Short mmCIF file of C-alpha atoms and ligand atoms in Angstrom, two decimals:
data_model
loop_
_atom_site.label_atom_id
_atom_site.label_comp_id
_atom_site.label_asym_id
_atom_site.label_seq_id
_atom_site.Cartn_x
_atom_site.Cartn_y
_atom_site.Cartn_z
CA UNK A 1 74.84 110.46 75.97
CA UNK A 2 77.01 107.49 75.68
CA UNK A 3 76.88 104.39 78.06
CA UNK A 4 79.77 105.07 79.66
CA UNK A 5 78.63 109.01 80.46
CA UNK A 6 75.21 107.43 81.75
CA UNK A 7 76.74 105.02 84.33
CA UNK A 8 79.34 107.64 85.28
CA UNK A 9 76.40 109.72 86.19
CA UNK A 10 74.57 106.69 87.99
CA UNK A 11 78.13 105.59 89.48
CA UNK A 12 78.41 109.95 90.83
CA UNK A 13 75.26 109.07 92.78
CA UNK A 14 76.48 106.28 94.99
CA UNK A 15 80.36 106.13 95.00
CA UNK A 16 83.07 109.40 95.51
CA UNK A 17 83.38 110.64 92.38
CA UNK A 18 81.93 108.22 90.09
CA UNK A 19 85.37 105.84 90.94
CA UNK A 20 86.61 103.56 92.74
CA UNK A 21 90.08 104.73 92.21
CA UNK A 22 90.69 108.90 91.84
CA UNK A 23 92.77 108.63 88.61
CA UNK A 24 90.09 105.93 86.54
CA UNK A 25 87.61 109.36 87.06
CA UNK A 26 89.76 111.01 83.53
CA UNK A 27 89.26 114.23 86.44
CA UNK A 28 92.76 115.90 84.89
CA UNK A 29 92.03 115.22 81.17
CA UNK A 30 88.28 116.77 81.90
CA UNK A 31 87.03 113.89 79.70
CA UNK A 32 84.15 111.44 80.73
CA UNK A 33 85.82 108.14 81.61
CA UNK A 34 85.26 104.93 79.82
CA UNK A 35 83.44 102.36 81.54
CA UNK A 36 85.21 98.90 80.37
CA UNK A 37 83.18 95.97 79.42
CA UNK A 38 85.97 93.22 78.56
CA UNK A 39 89.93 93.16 77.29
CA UNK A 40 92.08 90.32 75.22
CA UNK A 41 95.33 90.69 74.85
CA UNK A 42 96.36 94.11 74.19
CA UNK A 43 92.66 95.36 73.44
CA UNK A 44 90.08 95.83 75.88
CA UNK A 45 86.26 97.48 74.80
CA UNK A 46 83.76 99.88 76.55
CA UNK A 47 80.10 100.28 76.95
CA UNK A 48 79.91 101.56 73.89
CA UNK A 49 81.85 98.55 71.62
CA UNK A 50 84.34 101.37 70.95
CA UNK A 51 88.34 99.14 70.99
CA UNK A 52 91.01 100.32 72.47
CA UNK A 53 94.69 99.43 72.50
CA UNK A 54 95.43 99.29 76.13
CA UNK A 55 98.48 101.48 77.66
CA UNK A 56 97.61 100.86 81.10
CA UNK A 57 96.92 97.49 81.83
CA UNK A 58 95.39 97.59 84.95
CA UNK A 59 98.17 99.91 86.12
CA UNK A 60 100.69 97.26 85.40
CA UNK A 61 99.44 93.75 86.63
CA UNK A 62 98.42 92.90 82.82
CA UNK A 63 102.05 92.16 82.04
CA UNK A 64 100.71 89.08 79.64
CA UNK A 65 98.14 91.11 78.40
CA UNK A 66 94.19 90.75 79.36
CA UNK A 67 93.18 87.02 79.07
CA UNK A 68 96.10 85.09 79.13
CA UNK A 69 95.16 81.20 78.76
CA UNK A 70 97.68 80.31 81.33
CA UNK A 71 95.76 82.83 84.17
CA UNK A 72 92.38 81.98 83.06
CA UNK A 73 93.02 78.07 82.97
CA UNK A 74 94.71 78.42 86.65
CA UNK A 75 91.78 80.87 88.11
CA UNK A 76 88.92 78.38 86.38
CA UNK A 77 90.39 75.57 88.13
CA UNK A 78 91.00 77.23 91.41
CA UNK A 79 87.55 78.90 92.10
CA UNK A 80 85.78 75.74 91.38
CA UNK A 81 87.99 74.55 94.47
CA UNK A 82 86.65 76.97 96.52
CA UNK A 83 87.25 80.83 96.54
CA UNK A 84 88.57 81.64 100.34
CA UNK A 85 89.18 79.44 103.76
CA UNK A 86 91.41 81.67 105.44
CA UNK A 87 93.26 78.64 106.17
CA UNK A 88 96.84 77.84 104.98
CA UNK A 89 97.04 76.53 101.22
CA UNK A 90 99.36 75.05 99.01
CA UNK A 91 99.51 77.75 96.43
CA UNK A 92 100.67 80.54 99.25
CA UNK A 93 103.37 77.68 99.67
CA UNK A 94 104.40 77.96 95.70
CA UNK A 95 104.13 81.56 95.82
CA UNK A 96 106.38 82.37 98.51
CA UNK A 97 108.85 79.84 97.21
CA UNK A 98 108.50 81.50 93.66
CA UNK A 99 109.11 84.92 94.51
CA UNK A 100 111.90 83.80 97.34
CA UNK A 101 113.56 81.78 94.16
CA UNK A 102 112.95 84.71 91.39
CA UNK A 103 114.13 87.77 93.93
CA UNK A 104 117.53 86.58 95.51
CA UNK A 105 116.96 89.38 98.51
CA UNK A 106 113.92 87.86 99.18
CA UNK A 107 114.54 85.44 102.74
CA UNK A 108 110.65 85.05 103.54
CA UNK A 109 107.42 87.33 102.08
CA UNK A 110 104.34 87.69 103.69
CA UNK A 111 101.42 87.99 100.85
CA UNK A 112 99.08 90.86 101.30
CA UNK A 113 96.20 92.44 99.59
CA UNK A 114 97.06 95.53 97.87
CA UNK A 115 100.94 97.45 97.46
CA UNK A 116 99.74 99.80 99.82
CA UNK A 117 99.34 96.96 102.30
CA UNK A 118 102.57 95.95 101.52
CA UNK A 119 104.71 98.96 102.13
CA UNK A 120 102.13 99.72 105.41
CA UNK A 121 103.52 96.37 106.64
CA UNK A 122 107.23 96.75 105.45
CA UNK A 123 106.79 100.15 106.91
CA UNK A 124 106.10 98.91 110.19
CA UNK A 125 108.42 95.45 110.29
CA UNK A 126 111.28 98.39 109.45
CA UNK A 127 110.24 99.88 112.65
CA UNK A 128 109.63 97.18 114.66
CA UNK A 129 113.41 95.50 113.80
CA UNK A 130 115.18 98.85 114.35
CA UNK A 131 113.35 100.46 117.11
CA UNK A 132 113.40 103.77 115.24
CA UNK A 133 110.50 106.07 113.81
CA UNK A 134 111.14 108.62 111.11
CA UNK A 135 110.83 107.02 107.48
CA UNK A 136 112.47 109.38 103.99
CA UNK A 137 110.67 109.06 101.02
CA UNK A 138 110.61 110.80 98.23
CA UNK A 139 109.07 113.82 96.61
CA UNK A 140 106.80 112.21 93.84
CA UNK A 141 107.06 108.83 94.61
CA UNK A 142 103.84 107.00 95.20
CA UNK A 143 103.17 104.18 97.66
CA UNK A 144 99.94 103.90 98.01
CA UNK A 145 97.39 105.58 100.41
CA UNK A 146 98.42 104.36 103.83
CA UNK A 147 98.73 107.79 106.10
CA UNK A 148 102.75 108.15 106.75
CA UNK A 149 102.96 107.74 102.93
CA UNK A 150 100.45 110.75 101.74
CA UNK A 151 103.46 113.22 101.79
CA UNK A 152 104.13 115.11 98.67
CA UNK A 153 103.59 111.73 96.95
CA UNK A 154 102.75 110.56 93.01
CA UNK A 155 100.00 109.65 91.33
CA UNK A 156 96.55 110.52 92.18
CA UNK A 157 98.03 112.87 94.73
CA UNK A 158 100.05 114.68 92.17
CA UNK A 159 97.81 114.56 89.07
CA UNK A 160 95.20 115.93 91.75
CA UNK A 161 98.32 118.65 92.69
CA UNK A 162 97.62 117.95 96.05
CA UNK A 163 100.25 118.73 98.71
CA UNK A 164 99.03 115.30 100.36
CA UNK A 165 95.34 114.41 102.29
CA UNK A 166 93.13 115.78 103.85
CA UNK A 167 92.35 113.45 107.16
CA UNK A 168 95.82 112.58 107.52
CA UNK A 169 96.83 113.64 111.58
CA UNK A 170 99.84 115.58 111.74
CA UNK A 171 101.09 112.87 114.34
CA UNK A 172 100.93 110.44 111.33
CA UNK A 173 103.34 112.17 109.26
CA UNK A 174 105.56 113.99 111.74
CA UNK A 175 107.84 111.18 111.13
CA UNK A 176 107.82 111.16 107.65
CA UNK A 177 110.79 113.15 105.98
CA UNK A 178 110.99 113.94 101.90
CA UNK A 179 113.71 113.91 99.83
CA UNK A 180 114.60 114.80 96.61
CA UNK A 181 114.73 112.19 94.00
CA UNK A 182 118.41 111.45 92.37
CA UNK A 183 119.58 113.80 95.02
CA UNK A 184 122.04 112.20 97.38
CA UNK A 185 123.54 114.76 99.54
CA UNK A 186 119.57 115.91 100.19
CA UNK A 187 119.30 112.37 101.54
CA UNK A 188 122.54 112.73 103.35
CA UNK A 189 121.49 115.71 105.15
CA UNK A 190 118.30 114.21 106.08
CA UNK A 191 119.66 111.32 107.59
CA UNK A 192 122.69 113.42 109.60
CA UNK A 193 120.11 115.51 110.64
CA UNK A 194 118.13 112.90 112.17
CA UNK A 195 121.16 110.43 113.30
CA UNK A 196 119.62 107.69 114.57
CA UNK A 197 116.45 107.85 114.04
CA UNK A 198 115.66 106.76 110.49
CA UNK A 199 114.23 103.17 110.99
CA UNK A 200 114.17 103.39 106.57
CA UNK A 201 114.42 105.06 103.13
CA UNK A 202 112.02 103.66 100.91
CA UNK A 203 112.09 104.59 97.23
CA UNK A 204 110.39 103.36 93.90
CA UNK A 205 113.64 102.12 92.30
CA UNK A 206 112.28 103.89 89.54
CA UNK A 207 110.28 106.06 89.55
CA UNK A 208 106.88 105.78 87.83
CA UNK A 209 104.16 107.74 89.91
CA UNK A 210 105.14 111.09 89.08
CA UNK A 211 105.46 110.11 85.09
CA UNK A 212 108.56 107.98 84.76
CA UNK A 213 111.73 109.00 86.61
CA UNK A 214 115.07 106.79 85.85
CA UNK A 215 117.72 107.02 89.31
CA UNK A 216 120.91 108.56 87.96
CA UNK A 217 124.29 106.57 87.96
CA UNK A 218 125.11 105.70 91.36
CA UNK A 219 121.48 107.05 93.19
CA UNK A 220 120.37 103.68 93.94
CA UNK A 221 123.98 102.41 94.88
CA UNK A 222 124.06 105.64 96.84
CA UNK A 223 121.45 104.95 98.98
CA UNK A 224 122.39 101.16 99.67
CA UNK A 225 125.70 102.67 101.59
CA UNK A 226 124.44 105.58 103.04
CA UNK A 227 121.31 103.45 104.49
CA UNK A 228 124.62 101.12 105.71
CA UNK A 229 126.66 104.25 107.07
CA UNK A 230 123.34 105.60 109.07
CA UNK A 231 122.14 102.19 109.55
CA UNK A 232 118.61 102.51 108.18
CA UNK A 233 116.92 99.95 106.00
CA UNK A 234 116.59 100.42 102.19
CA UNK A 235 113.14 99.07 101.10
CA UNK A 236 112.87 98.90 97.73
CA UNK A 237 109.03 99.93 96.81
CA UNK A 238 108.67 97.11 93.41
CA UNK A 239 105.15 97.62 93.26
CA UNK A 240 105.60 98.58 89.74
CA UNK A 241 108.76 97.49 88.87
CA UNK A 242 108.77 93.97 90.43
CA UNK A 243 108.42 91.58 87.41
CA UNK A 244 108.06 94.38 85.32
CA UNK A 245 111.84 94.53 84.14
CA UNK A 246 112.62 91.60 84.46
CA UNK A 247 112.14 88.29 86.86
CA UNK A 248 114.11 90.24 89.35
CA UNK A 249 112.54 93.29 88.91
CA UNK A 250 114.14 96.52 88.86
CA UNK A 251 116.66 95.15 91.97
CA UNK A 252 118.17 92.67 89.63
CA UNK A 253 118.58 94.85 86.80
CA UNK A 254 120.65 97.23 88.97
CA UNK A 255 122.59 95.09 90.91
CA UNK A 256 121.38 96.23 94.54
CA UNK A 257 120.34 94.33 97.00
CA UNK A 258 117.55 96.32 99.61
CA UNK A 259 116.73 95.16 102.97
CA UNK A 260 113.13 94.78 102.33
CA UNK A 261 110.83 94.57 98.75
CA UNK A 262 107.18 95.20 98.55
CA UNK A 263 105.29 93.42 95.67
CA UNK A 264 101.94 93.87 93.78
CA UNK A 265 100.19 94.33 90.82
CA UNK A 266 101.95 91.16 88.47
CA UNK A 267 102.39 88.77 91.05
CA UNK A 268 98.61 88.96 91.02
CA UNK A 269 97.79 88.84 87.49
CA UNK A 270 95.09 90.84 88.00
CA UNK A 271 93.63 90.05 91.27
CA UNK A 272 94.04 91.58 94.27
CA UNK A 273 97.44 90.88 95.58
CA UNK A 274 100.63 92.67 97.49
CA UNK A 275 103.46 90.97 99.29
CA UNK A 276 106.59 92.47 101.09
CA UNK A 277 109.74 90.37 102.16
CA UNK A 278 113.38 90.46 102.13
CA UNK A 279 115.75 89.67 105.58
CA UNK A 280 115.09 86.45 107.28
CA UNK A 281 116.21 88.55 110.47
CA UNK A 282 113.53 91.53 109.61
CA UNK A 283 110.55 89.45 108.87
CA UNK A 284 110.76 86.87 111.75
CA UNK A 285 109.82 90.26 113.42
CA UNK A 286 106.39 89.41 111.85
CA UNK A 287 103.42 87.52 113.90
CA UNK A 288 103.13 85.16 114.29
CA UNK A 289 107.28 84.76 114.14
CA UNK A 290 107.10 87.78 116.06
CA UNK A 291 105.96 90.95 118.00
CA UNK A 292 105.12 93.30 114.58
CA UNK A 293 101.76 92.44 114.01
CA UNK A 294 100.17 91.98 110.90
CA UNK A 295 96.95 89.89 109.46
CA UNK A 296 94.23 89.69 106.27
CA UNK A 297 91.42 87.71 106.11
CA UNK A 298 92.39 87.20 102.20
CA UNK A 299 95.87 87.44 102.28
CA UNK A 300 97.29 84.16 100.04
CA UNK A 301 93.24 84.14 99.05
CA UNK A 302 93.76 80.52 96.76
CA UNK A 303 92.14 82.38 93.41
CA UNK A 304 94.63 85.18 93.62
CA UNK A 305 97.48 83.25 94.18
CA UNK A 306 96.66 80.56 91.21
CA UNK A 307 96.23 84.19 89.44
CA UNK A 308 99.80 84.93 90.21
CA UNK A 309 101.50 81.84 89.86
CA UNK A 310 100.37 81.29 86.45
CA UNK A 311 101.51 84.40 85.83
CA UNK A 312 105.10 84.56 87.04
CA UNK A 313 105.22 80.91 85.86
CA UNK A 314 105.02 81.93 82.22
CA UNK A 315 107.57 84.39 83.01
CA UNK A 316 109.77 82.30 84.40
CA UNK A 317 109.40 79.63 81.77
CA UNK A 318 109.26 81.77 78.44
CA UNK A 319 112.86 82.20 78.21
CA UNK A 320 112.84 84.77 75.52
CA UNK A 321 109.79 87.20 77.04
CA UNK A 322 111.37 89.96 78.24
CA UNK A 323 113.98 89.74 76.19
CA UNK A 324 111.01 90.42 73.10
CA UNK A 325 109.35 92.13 75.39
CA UNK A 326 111.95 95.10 76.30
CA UNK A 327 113.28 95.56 72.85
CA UNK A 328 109.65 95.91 71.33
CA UNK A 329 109.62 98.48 74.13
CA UNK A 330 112.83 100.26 73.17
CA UNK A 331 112.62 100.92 69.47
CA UNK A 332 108.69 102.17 70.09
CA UNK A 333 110.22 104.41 72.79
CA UNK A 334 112.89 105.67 70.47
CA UNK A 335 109.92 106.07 67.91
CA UNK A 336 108.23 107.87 69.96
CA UNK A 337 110.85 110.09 70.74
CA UNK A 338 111.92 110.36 67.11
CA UNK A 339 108.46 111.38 66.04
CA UNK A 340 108.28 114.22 68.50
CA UNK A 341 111.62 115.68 67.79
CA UNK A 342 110.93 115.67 64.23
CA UNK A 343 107.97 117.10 65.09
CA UNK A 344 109.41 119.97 67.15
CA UNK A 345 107.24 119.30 69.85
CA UNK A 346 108.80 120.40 73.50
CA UNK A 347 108.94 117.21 75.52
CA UNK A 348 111.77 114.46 77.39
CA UNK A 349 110.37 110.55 76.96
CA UNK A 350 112.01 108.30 79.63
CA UNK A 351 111.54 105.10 79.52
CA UNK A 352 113.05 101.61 80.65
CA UNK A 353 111.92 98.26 79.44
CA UNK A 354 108.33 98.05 78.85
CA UNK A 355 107.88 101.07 80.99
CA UNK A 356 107.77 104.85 79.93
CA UNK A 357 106.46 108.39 79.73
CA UNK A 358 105.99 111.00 77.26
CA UNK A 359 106.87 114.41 79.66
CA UNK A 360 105.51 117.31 77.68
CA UNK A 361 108.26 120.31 78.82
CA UNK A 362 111.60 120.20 77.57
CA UNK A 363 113.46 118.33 79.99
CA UNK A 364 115.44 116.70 81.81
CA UNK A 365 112.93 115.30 83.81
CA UNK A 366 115.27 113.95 86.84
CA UNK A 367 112.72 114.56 89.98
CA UNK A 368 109.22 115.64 91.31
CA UNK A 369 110.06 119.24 90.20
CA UNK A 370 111.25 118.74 86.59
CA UNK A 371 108.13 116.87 86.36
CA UNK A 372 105.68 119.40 87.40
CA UNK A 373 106.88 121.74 84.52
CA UNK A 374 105.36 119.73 82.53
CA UNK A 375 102.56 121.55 80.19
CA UNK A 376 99.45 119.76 81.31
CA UNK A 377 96.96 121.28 78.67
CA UNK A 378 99.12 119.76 75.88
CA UNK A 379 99.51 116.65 77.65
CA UNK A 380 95.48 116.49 77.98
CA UNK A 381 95.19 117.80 74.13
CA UNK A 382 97.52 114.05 73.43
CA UNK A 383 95.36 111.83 75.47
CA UNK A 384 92.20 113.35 74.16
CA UNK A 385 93.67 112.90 70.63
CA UNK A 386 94.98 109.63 71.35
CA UNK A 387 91.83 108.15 72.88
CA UNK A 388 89.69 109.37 70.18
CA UNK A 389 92.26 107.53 67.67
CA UNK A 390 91.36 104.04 69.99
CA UNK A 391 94.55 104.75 72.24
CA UNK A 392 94.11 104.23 75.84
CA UNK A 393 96.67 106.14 77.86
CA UNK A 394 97.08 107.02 81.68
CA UNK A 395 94.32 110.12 81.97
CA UNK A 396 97.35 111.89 83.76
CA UNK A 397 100.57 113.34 82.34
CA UNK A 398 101.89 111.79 86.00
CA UNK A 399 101.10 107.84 85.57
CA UNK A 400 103.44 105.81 83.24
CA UNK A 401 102.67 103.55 79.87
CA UNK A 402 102.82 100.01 80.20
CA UNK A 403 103.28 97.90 77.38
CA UNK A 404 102.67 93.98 76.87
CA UNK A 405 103.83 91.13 75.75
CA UNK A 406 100.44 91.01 73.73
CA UNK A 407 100.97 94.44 72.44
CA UNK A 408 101.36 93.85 69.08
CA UNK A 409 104.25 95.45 66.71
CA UNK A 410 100.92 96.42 64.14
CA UNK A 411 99.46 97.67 67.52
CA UNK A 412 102.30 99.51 68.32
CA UNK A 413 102.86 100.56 64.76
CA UNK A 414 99.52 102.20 64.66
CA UNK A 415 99.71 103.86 67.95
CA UNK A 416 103.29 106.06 66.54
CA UNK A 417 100.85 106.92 63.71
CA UNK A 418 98.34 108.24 65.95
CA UNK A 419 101.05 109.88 68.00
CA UNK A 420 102.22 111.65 63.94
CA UNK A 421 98.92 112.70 63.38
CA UNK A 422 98.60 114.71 66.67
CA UNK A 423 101.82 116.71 66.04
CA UNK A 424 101.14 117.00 62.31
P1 KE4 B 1 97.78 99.57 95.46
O1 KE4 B 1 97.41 99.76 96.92
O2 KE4 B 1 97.07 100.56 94.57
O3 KE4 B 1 97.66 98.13 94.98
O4 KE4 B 1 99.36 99.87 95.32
C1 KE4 B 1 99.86 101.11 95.79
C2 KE4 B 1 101.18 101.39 95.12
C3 KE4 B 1 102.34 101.21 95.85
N1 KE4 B 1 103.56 101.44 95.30
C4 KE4 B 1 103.67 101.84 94.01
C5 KE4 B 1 105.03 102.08 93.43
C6 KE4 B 1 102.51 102.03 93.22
O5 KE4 B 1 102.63 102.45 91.94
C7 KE4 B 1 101.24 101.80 93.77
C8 KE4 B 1 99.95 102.01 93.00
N2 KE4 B 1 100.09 102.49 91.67
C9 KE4 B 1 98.98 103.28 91.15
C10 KE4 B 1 99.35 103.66 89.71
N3 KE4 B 1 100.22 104.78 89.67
C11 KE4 B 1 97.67 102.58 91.25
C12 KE4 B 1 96.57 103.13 90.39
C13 KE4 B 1 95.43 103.68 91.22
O6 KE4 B 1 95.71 104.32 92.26
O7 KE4 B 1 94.28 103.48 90.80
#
């Protein structure tokens, strides 16, 4: 047995299925998963020494790559500080004026502890400002585990094809209403349905929970003026996206401006760390400003935010990053999709920036729907090849690939090769 298969045995016995985190257990791709020792830059190891090139990234945060001097240099310095007070710091000071500079919609932010604490809490400031209940996602979107949210959503919940949770009270999600992705009338109906009701529509401005899902011309625009004609918020979920594509995220790159933003993943740089802001007018509605309540013992923890700061500082300062960073992206993408084409192989690659996903059915793959044609088998037959060729990708044809600005182009060179010698 290998390392990794002996503590996922000894991890089975005392935590829910091995994991931490449903998707880290490889339970779709039916292979043992890899217990992870260290990472630098675009390579991390496992208990066994094997090396990896690293597609996931933490899920996103490891936008520098793992081991950036910058974060490690700004963490060193800040634990020897002190770890926690729960007292107000400087850094949650520099954050908050950071993300309020980078993200013009941004009026004040709140830093939490995971996205899922963020869109809880935007969730509920959206109620508490407009006095109204019922919430529209979307089918395939993902954000995070809190209850109202575990409706026909992404990730774990789709790789695990599960219609949503069990444990989640009907009351919970009674005011929870699903759309279809890229489909605007849907979202029209929904919201002349329930006229004045819909406190907000929140939405991954793309999609990246159910594989990757780009909005169609106009969707996003869409929903700004319908959310204006009904008078619903727009919360843009930027979990993913936020820093990803670009220092203002996926809001900036389309032009749209939402009501309220929820934040994780980069702007922790791989610590713990979710924020949600937008309207002056909405948050105020936030205690202590106000009667929405809301509170963490290690929300704006000081080691986390140095984490994050550092971070988004080198973002903000390397002028050229994602400029590098996104065209790197693009021609492996259109690599990618070259390769498989030539290959014959059955499958729609959408990508955007340093974001994408290899869909294995023959596309268009617009929504939740298109996605779940997807052959899974073959899918599982690529990651299997792919890991075994030192490629680590998403264990789940319905989680994205996130790429670096470590990821070299020898790395990425070597991982098209890999990708040509699974479809011959
Ligand atoms: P966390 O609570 O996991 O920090 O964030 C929840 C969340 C919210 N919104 C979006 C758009 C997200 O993608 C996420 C979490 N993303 C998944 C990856 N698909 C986390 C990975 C995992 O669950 O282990």
């Amino acid at each position: 047995m290998s390392v990794s298969e002996t503590l996922f045995d000894r991890a089975k016995k005392c935590i829910p299925g091995g994991v931490n985190s449903p998707v880290r257990a490889f339970g779709s791709v039916g292979i043992a998963p890899r217990f992870i020792t260290r990472g630098a830059g675009d390579r991390i190891w496992d208990e066994d020494g094997k090396e990896y090139i690293d597609y996931i990234g933490s899920w996103g945060p490891m936008i520098l790559g793992h081991g950036h001097p910058a974060v490690l240099e700004a963490v060193e310095k800040a634990v020897r500080d002190g770890l926690s007070f729960g007292a107000a710091t400087r850094r949650e000071v520099e954050m908050a004026e950071l993300i309020c500079e980078l993200v013009p919609s941004i009026e004040l932010v709140r830093m939490v502890n995971s996205g899922t604490e963020a869109v809880m809490s935007a969730l509920r400031a959206a109620r508490g400002f407009t006095g109204k209940d019922k919430i529209i996602k979307f089918a395939g979107c993902y954000h995070g585990h809190t209850d109202a949210m575990l409706v026909k959503a992404g990730s774990g919940v789709m790789t695990q094809g599960l219609p949503g949770s069990a444990g989640v009270p009907a009351g919970c999600t009674k005011d929870t209403l699903t759309a279809v992705y890229n489909d605007l009338e849907n979202v029209r109906e929904l919201l002349e349905a329930n006229k004045g009701e819909v406190a907000a529509v929140i939405v991954e401005p793309v999609g990246a929970n159910m594989g990757v899902v780009l909005p169609e011309n106009g969707f996003l625009e869409g929903l700004r003026s319908l959310c204006d004609e009904y008078e619903a918020l727009l919360i843009f979920d930027e979990v993913i996206t936020g820093f990803r594509l670009g220092l203002s995220g996926a809001q900036g790159y389309y032009g749209i401006r939402p009501d309220l933003t929820t934040f994780g993943k980069i702007i922790g740089g791989g610590m713990p760390v979710g924020a949600y802001g937008g309207r002056k007018e909405i948050m105020e509605m936030i205690a202590p400003s106000g009667p929405v309540y809301q509170a963490g013992t290690l929300s704006g923890n000081p080691v986390a935010m140095a984490a994050g700061l550092a971070q988004l500082t080198v973002l903000k300062e390397e002028k050229t990053l994602f400029t590098k960073l996104n065209a790197a992206a693009d021609r492996f993408f259109t690599e990618l999709d070259k390769i498989l084409t030539d290959a014959g192989q059955p499958h729609c690659l959408n990508h955007i920036g340093s974001l994408g996903c290899v869909f294995f059915t023959g596309g268009p793959v617009k929504n939740y729907s298109d996605a779940q044609k997807s052959d899974t088998a073959r899918f599982t037959a690529y990651f299997a090849h792919m890991l075994e060729q030192g490629i680590y990708l998403a264990p789940s044809q319905f989680e994205a690939m996130f790429l670096s600005a470590a990821h070299t182009q020898e790395d990425l060179d070597r991982t098209l090769e890999a990708v040509k010698s699974f479809v011959g």
